[in-house]
mmCIF file of C-alpha atoms in Angstrom:
data_model
loop_
_atom_site.group_PDB
_atom_site.id
_atom_site.type_symbol
_atom_site.label_atom_id
_atom_site.label_comp_id
_atom_site.label_asym_id
_atom_site.label_seq_id
_atom_site.Cartn_x
_atom_site.Cartn_y
_atom_site.Cartn_z
ATOM 1 C CA MET E 28 -7.122 3.472 11.588
ATOM 2 C CA LYS E 29 -7.768 6.679 9.376
ATOM 3 C CA ILE E 30 -9.190 5.581 5.571
ATOM 4 C CA VAL E 31 -8.296 8.480 2.802
ATOM 5 C CA GLU E 32 -10.284 8.210 -0.728
ATOM 6 C CA VAL E 33 -8.371 9.847 -3.179
ATOM 7 C CA LYS E 34 -11.076 11.354 -5.244
ATOM 8 C CA HIS E 35 -8.465 12.885 -7.868
ATOM 9 C CA PRO E 36 -9.403 12.869 -11.624
ATOM 10 C CA LEU E 37 -6.466 11.079 -12.667
ATOM 11 C CA VAL E 38 -6.775 8.119 -10.430
ATOM 12 C CA LYS E 39 -10.560 7.836 -11.163
ATOM 13 C CA HIS E 40 -9.771 7.748 -14.716
ATOM 14 C CA LYS E 41 -7.463 5.079 -14.544
ATOM 15 C CA ILE E 42 -9.531 3.033 -12.230
ATOM 16 C CA GLY E 43 -12.569 3.430 -14.897
ATOM 17 C CA LEU E 44 -9.882 1.960 -17.274
ATOM 18 C CA MET E 45 -8.318 -1.169 -15.196
ATOM 19 C CA ARG E 46 -12.427 -2.067 -14.477
ATOM 20 C CA GLU E 47 -12.890 -2.819 -18.343
ATOM 21 C CA TYR E 48 -14.082 -6.111 -19.171
ATOM 22 C CA ASP E 49 -11.938 -7.250 -22.123
ATOM 23 C CA ILE E 50 -8.806 -5.080 -20.815
ATOM 24 C CA SER E 51 -5.501 -7.021 -21.800
ATOM 25 C CA THR E 52 -2.620 -8.086 -19.168
ATOM 26 C CA LYS E 53 -0.109 -5.748 -20.041
ATOM 27 C CA ARG E 54 -2.459 -2.330 -19.979
ATOM 28 C CA PHE E 55 -3.952 -3.658 -16.500
ATOM 29 C CA ARG E 56 -0.178 -3.789 -15.403
ATOM 30 C CA GLU E 57 0.528 -0.068 -16.922
ATOM 31 C CA LEU E 58 -2.140 1.278 -15.098
ATOM 32 C CA ALA E 59 -1.565 -0.645 -11.864
ATOM 33 C CA ALA E 60 1.619 1.145 -11.858
ATOM 34 C CA GLU E 61 0.274 4.733 -12.828
ATOM 35 C CA VAL E 62 -2.432 4.330 -10.030
ATOM 36 C CA GLY E 63 0.734 3.261 -7.647
ATOM 37 C CA SER E 64 2.433 6.146 -8.551
ATOM 38 C CA LEU E 65 -0.561 8.624 -7.746
ATOM 39 C CA LEU E 66 -1.445 6.707 -4.494
ATOM 40 C CA THR E 67 2.180 7.163 -3.294
ATOM 41 C CA TYR E 68 1.924 10.804 -4.078
ATOM 42 C CA GLU E 69 -1.116 11.155 -2.116
ATOM 43 C CA ALA E 70 -0.370 8.929 0.513
ATOM 44 C CA THR E 71 3.909 10.832 1.099
ATOM 45 C CA ALA E 72 1.829 13.895 1.117
ATOM 46 C CA ASP E 73 2.753 14.845 4.902
ATOM 47 C CA LEU E 74 5.686 13.318 5.327
ATOM 48 C CA GLU E 75 7.968 15.075 7.485
ATOM 49 C CA THR E 76 11.201 17.288 5.977
ATOM 50 C CA GLU E 77 14.122 18.831 7.985
ATOM 51 C CA ARG E 78 16.591 21.551 6.281
ATOM 52 C CA ALA E 79 19.914 20.524 4.775
ATOM 53 C CA THR E 80 22.812 22.341 3.146
ATOM 54 C CA VAL E 81 24.189 20.477 0.085
ATOM 55 C CA GLU E 82 26.763 21.691 -2.781
ATOM 56 C CA GLY E 83 24.711 23.322 -5.145
ATOM 57 C CA TRP E 84 25.909 24.912 -9.002
ATOM 58 C CA CYS E 85 26.830 27.921 -7.257
ATOM 59 C CA GLY E 86 27.554 27.172 -3.722
ATOM 60 C CA PRO E 87 26.252 25.833 -0.464
ATOM 61 C CA VAL E 88 22.093 26.206 -0.828
ATOM 62 C CA GLU E 89 19.479 25.008 1.967
ATOM 63 C CA VAL E 90 17.270 22.592 0.740
ATOM 64 C CA ASP E 91 14.296 20.182 1.976
ATOM 65 C CA GLN E 92 14.631 16.780 2.628
ATOM 66 C CA LEU E 93 12.689 13.849 4.001
ATOM 67 C CA LYS E 94 13.427 13.227 7.947
ATOM 68 C CA GLY E 95 12.448 10.368 10.003
ATOM 69 C CA LYS E 96 12.294 6.814 9.166
ATOM 70 C CA LYS E 97 13.203 4.909 5.781
ATOM 71 C CA ILE E 98 10.363 3.413 4.008
ATOM 72 C CA THR E 99 10.332 -0.285 2.843
ATOM 73 C CA ILE E 100 7.449 -0.765 -0.085
ATOM 74 C CA VAL E 101 5.003 -3.825 1.408
ATOM 75 C CA PRO E 102 3.544 -5.693 -1.729
ATOM 76 C CA ILE E 103 1.086 -8.144 -0.951
ATOM 77 C CA LEU E 104 1.872 -11.166 -3.412
ATOM 78 C CA ARG E 105 0.605 -10.916 -6.364
ATOM 79 C CA ALA E 106 -1.224 -8.305 -7.422
ATOM 80 C CA GLY E 107 0.467 -5.865 -5.527
ATOM 81 C CA LEU E 108 3.797 -6.394 -7.413
ATOM 82 C CA GLY E 109 2.103 -4.521 -9.866
ATOM 83 C CA MET E 110 2.244 -1.223 -8.264
ATOM 84 C CA ILE E 111 5.607 -1.487 -7.063
ATOM 85 C CA GLU E 112 7.039 0.070 -10.171
ATOM 86 C CA GLY E 113 4.730 3.498 -9.965
ATOM 87 C CA VAL E 114 5.746 3.660 -6.168
ATOM 88 C CA LEU E 115 9.665 3.395 -7.032
ATOM 89 C CA GLU E 116 8.901 6.394 -9.388
ATOM 90 C CA HIS E 117 8.829 8.258 -6.370
ATOM 91 C CA LEU E 118 10.825 6.497 -3.614
ATOM 92 C CA PRO E 119 13.683 5.111 -5.685
ATOM 93 C CA SER E 120 15.722 4.112 -2.594
ATOM 94 C CA ALA E 121 13.026 2.190 -0.868
ATOM 95 C CA ARG E 122 13.661 -1.451 0.072
ATOM 96 C CA ILE E 123 11.499 -3.673 -0.991
ATOM 97 C CA SER E 124 9.838 -6.388 1.341
ATOM 98 C CA VAL E 125 6.877 -8.729 0.178
ATOM 99 C CA VAL E 126 4.238 -10.879 2.084
ATOM 100 C CA GLY E 127 2.214 -13.349 0.632
ATOM 101 C CA VAL E 128 -1.338 -13.738 1.895
ATOM 102 C CA TYR E 129 -4.183 -16.256 0.578
ATOM 103 C CA ARG E 130 -7.322 -16.722 1.384
ATOM 104 C CA ASP E 131 -8.614 -20.271 3.051
ATOM 105 C CA GLU E 132 -11.799 -21.452 0.754
ATOM 106 C CA GLU E 133 -13.030 -23.123 3.461
ATOM 107 C CA THR E 134 -12.499 -20.875 6.287
ATOM 108 C CA LEU E 135 -12.614 -17.452 4.343
ATOM 109 C CA LYS E 136 -9.638 -16.561 6.881
ATOM 110 C CA PRO E 137 -6.428 -14.845 5.386
ATOM 111 C CA VAL E 138 -3.306 -17.208 5.739
ATOM 112 C CA PRO E 139 0.133 -16.051 5.442
ATOM 113 C CA TYR E 140 2.466 -17.971 3.162
ATOM 114 C CA PHE E 141 5.685 -15.849 2.868
ATOM 115 C CA GLN E 142 7.473 -12.739 4.065
ATOM 116 C CA LYS E 143 10.577 -11.521 3.264
ATOM 117 C CA LEU E 144 11.111 -8.269 5.135
ATOM 118 C CA ALA E 145 13.894 -5.661 4.738
ATOM 119 C CA SER E 146 16.614 -5.310 6.980
ATOM 120 C CA ASN E 147 15.830 -3.399 10.246
ATOM 121 C CA ILE E 148 12.123 -3.563 9.395
ATOM 122 C CA GLU E 149 11.243 -2.185 12.692
ATOM 123 C CA GLU E 150 13.265 1.151 11.716
ATOM 124 C CA ARG E 151 11.307 2.023 8.801
ATOM 125 C CA MET E 152 7.697 2.833 7.588
ATOM 126 C CA ALA E 153 5.999 0.096 5.792
ATOM 127 C CA LEU E 154 4.247 1.396 2.904
ATOM 128 C CA VAL E 155 1.634 -1.774 1.929
ATOM 129 C CA VAL E 156 0.454 -1.750 -1.336
ATOM 130 C CA ASP E 157 -2.572 -3.885 -2.931
ATOM 131 C CA PRO E 158 -4.728 -3.061 -5.817
ATOM 132 C CA MET E 159 -7.886 -4.803 -3.973
ATOM 133 C CA LEU E 160 -8.963 -4.032 -0.419
ATOM 134 C CA ALA E 161 -12.321 -6.008 -0.578
ATOM 135 C CA THR E 162 -12.884 -7.467 3.272
ATOM 136 C CA GLY E 163 -9.542 -6.349 4.427
ATOM 137 C CA GLY E 164 -8.414 -9.452 5.894
ATOM 138 C CA SER E 165 -5.096 -10.245 3.309
ATOM 139 C CA MET E 166 -4.358 -6.147 4.709
ATOM 140 C CA ILE E 167 -5.115 -6.806 8.454
ATOM 141 C CA ALA E 168 -2.772 -9.933 7.923
ATOM 142 C CA THR E 169 -0.406 -8.600 6.365
ATOM 143 C CA LEU E 170 -0.276 -5.330 9.075
ATOM 144 C CA ASP E 171 -0.371 -8.023 11.875
ATOM 145 C CA LEU E 172 2.673 -9.944 10.142
ATOM 146 C CA LEU E 173 4.799 -6.085 10.363
ATOM 147 C CA MET E 174 3.421 -5.444 14.013
ATOM 148 C CA LEU E 175 4.961 -8.827 14.976
ATOM 149 C CA SER E 176 7.789 -8.330 13.305
ATOM 150 C CA CYS E 177 8.368 -4.861 15.029
ATOM 151 C CA THR E 178 6.996 -4.939 18.230
ATOM 152 C CA PRO E 179 9.026 -7.506 20.540
ATOM 153 C CA PRO E 180 6.426 -7.906 23.373
ATOM 154 C CA LEU E 181 3.158 -8.393 22.779
ATOM 155 C CA SER E 182 0.521 -6.493 24.439
ATOM 156 C CA ILE E 183 -2.762 -4.607 24.408
ATOM 157 C CA ASN E 184 -0.430 -1.806 23.033
ATOM 158 C CA THR E 185 0.627 -3.535 19.986
ATOM 159 C CA LEU E 186 -2.956 -3.850 18.817
ATOM 160 C CA MET E 187 -3.361 -0.225 19.646
ATOM 161 C CA ARG E 188 -0.359 0.948 17.957
ATOM 162 C CA ARG E 189 -2.208 -1.366 14.680
ATOM 163 C CA ALA E 190 -5.270 0.759 15.138
ATOM 164 C CA THR E 191 -3.593 4.412 15.409
ATOM 165 C CA LEU E 192 -0.528 4.331 13.525
ATOM 166 C CA CYS E 193 -1.950 3.034 9.992
ATOM 167 C CA ARG E 194 -3.579 5.215 7.079
ATOM 168 C CA VAL E 195 -5.260 3.436 4.201
ATOM 169 C CA TRP E 196 -5.518 5.100 0.726
ATOM 170 C CA VAL E 197 -8.384 3.609 -1.218
ATOM 171 C CA THR E 198 -9.146 4.830 -4.295
ATOM 172 C CA ARG E 199 -12.671 3.739 -4.686
ATOM 173 C CA ALA E 200 -14.911 2.834 -1.824
ATOM 174 C CA THR E 201 -17.620 0.084 -2.554
ATOM 175 C CA ARG E 202 -19.969 -1.448 -0.469
ATOM 176 C CA TYR E 203 -20.837 -4.397 -2.972
ATOM 177 C CA LEU E 204 -19.601 -6.891 -0.452
ATOM 178 C CA VAL E 205 -21.875 -10.212 0.227
ATOM 179 C CA PRO E 206 -20.818 -11.937 3.347
ATOM 180 C CA ASN E 207 -16.781 -12.310 3.431
ATOM 181 C CA LYS E 208 -16.914 -12.028 -0.631
ATOM 182 C CA ILE E 209 -16.641 -9.259 -3.251
ATOM 183 C CA GLN E 210 -19.894 -9.537 -5.300
ATOM 184 C CA PRO E 211 -18.540 -8.901 -9.103
ATOM 185 C CA ALA E 212 -20.245 -5.867 -10.492
ATOM 186 C CA LYS E 213 -21.811 -8.222 -13.539
ATOM 187 C CA SER E 214 -24.019 -9.873 -11.270
ATOM 188 C CA LEU E 215 -25.080 -6.724 -9.591
ATOM 189 C CA SER E 216 -26.705 -6.014 -12.880
ATOM 190 C CA GLN E 217 -29.113 -9.138 -12.853
#
């Protein structure tokens, strides 16, 4: 699995604004959408294109168009919903799939509780969005759910595909985790 840390100054700035203690819900949502847009731009930079001929204003013209699988955007409920608007700015015809995962407070394991996947999910590239990647449990549970939906016979190859087919774009990698939980920044200064 490849992890890409996006270090663009606009992303850093917006993440900094999102971390303000007294940020309003409205402002947080606006910033989440903006970060979603910027991350989508970065995450789609290496999509394949192919040449096509379209009718231009002065006759036929050759252009580049996206090639390959169609895309589905998969927000992890509920926080991932805030990023959809920004993602759709770049991928307006993408189908939306939704996955709900919560963490069992006793076992600390992720528990999937809802899924509504786009039709023909096995023919689509999934762009999973979630603004917070702490222990990674919800993301792994979502990837497992998507892999099970796309790969009928389960085998060691399924696990290998998850590891090799996935790329993760993050805005900031921090190591402020205590066993199985994120450590709030406020208590780190104490």
